GROMACS .gro file of C-alpha atoms in nm:
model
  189
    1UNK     CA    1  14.962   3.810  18.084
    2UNK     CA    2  14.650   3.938  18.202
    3UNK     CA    3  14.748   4.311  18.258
    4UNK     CA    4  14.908   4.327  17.895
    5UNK     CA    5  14.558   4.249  17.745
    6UNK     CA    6  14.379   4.491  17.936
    7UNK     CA    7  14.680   4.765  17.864
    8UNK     CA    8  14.565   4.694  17.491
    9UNK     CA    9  14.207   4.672  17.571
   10UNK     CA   10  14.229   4.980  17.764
   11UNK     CA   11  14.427   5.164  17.461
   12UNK     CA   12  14.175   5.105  17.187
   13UNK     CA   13  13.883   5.236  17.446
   14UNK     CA   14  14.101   5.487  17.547
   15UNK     CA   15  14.125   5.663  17.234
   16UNK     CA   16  13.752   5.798  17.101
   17UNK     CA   17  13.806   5.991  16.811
   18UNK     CA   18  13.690   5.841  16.471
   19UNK     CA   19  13.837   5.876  16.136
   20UNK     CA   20  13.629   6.055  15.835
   21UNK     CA   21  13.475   6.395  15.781
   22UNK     CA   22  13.245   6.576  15.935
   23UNK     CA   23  12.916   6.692  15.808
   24UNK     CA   24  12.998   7.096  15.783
   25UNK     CA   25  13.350   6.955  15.631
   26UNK     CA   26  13.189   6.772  15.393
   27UNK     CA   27  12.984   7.041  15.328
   28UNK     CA   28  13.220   7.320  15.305
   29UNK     CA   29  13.389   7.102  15.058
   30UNK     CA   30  13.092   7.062  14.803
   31UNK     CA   31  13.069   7.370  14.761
   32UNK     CA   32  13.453   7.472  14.710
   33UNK     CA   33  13.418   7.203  14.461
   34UNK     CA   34  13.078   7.279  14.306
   35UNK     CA   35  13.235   7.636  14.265
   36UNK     CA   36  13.557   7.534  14.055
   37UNK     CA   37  13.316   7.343  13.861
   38UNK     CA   38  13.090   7.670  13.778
   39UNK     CA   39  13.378   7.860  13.729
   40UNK     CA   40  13.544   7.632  13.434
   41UNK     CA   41  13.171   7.582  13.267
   42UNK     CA   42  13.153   7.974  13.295
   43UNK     CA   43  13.536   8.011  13.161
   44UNK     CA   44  13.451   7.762  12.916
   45UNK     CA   45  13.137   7.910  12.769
   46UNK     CA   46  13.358   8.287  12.769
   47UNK     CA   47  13.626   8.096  12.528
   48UNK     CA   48  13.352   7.975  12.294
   49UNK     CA   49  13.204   8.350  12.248
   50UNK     CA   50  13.494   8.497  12.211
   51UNK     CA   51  13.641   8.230  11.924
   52UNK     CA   52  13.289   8.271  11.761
   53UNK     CA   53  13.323   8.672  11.757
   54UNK     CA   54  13.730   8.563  11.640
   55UNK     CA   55  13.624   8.398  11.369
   56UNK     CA   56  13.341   8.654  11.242
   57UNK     CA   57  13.595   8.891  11.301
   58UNK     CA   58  13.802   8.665  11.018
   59UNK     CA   59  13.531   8.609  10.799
   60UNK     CA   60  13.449   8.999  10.776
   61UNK     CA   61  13.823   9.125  10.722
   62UNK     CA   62  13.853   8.808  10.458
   63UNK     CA   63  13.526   8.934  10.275
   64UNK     CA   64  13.633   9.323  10.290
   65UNK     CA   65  14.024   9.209  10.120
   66UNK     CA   66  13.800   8.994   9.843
   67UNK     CA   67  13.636   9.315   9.702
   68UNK     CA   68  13.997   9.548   9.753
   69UNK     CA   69  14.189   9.217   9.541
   70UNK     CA   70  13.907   9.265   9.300
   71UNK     CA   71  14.006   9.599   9.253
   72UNK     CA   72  14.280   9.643   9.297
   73UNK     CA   73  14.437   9.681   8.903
   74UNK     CA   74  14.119   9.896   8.793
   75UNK     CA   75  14.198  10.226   8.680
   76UNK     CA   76  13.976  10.503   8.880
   77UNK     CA   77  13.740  10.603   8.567
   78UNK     CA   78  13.612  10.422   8.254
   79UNK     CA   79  13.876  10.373   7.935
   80UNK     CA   80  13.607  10.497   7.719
   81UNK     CA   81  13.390  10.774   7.905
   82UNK     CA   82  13.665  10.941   8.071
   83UNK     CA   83  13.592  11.142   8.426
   84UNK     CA   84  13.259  11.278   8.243
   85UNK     CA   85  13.052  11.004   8.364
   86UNK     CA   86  13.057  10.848   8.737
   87UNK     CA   87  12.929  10.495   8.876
   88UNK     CA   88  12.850  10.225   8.618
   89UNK     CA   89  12.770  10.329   8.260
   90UNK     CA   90  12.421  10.265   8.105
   91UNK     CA   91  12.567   9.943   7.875
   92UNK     CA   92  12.693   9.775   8.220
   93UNK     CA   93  12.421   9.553   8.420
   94UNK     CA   94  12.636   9.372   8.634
   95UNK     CA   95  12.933   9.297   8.831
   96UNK     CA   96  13.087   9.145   8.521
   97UNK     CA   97  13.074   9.434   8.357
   98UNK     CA   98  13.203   9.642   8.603
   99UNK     CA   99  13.585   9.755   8.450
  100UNK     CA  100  13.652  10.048   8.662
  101UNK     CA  101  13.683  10.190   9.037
  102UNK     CA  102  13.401  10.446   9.014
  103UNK     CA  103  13.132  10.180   8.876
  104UNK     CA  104  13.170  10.049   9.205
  105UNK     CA  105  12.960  10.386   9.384
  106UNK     CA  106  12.639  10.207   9.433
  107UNK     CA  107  12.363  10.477   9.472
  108UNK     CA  108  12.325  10.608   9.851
  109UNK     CA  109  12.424  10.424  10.080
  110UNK     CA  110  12.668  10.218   9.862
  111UNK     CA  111  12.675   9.913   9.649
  112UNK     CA  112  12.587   9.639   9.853
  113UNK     CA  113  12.630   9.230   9.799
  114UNK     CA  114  12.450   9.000   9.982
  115UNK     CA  115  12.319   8.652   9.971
  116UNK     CA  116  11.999   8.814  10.083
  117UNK     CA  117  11.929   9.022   9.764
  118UNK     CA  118  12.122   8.713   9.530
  119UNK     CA  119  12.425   8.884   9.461
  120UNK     CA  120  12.683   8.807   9.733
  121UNK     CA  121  12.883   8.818   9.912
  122UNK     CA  122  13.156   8.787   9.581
  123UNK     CA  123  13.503   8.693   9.584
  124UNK     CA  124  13.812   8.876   9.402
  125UNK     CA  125  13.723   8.661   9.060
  126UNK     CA  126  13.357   8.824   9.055
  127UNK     CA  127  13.211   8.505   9.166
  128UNK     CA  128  12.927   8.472   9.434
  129UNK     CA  129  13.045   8.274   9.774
  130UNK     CA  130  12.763   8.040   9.822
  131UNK     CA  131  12.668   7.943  10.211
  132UNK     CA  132  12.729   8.277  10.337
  133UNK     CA  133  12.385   8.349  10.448
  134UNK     CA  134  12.351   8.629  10.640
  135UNK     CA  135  12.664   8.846  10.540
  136UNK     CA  136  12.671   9.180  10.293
  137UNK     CA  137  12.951   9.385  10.159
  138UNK     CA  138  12.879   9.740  10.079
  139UNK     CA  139  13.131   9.905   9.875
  140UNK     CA  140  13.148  10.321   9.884
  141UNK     CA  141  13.363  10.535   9.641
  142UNK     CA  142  13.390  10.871   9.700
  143UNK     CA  143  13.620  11.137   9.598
  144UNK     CA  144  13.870  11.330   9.862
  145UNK     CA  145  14.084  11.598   9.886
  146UNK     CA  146  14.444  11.487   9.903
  147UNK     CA  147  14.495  11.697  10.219
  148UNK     CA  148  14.156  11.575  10.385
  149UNK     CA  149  14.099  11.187  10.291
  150UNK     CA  150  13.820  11.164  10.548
  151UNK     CA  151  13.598  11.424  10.385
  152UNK     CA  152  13.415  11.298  10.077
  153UNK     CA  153  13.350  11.568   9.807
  154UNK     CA  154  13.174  11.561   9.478
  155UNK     CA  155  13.199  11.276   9.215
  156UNK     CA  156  13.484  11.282   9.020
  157UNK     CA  157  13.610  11.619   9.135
  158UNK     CA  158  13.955  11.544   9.271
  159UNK     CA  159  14.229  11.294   9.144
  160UNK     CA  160  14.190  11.070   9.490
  161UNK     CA  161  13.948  10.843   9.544
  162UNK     CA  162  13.834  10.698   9.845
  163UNK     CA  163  13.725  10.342   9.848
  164UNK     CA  164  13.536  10.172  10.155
  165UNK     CA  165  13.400   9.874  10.238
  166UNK     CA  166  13.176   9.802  10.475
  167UNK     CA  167  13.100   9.430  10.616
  168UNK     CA  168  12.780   9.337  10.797
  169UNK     CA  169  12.672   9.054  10.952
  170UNK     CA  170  12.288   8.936  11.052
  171UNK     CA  171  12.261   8.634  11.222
  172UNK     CA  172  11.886   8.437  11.249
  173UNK     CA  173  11.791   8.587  11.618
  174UNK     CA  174  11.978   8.929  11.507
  175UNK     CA  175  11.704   9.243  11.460
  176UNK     CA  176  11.977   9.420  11.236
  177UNK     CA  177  12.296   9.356  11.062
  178UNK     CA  178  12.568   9.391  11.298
  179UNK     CA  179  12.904   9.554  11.142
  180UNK     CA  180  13.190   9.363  11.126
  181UNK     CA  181  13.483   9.565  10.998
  182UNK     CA  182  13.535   9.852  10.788
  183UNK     CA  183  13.803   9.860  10.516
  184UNK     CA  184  13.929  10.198  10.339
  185UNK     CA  185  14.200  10.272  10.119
  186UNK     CA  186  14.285  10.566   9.874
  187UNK     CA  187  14.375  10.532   9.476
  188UNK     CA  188  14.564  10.840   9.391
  189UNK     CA  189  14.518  10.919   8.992
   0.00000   0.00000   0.00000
């Protein structure tokens, strides 16, 4: 009985390897770890830039279909004045007032609304969109030859006109308005 205890004794002794890690396993595995972590925070924070730029993206094309729905059943010169007179006539002030396609030309650089200068952005009923800080429309109408649409040409001295709007956007840490989208159709006479 003797020599079976020692065969036991003897088998635990015998055998000197111990269970657990080492420290360069442990190691090694910290950082495969700590580097799945980085790369989900880094995936994470790519997702959230991109569904912010997604939803600008929205916002923009959304505001540029508001002013083409607004639009949209004007006829391209004024009832009264005809083609003889081109952007808004001297009795209209306002976007109210507005009741044809070329009133829309702002002077130079377009017609712009913005919450900045009080007047916008605007919807397809005329009315401002309140809490839109930050965004503009600009609304261009140009004439264009019906066999070059991308050249403008004088006021009111073809039957097609070109209508474009331009969105911006101009966020608090932004130095300059940032352009969204770009929206253009044509209204044939």
């Amino acid at each position: 009985m003797n020599s079976s205890r020692t065969g036991i004794t003897r088998s635990r002794r015998g055998n000197p390897r111990r269970s657990g890690f080492t420290l360069v396993e442990t190691a090694l595995a910290t950082v495969i770890i700590g580097t799945g972590v980085l790369a989900m925070i880094s995936a994470q924070q790519v997702l959230l830039e991109k569904n912010n730029w997604s939803t600008m993206a929205n916002t923009a094309t959304l505001l540029g279909n508001e002013i083409r729905e607004m639009t949209l059943n004007l006829p391209r010169h004024d009832p009264v004045t005809g083609e003889s007179y081109w952007g808004p006539e001297e009795d209209e002030y306002s976007l109210e007032d507005y009741d044809d396609i070329d009133d829309f030309d702002g002077p130079g650089g377009g017609l712009v609304f913005s919450a900045e200068l009080g007047n916008g952005p605007v919807n397809a009923s005329r009315s401002v969109i309140s809490d839109m800080s930050g965004w503009e429309q600009v609304v261009m109408v140009s004439n264009v030859d019906a066999f070059d649409i991308l050249t403008p040409l004088e006021d009111a001295s073809t039957d097609m006109m070109r209508v474009e709007v331009i969105i911006r956007y101009q966020g608090d840490s932004d130095p300059t308005p940032t352009e969204m989208t770009r929206l253009s159709w044509i209204t044939p006479k």
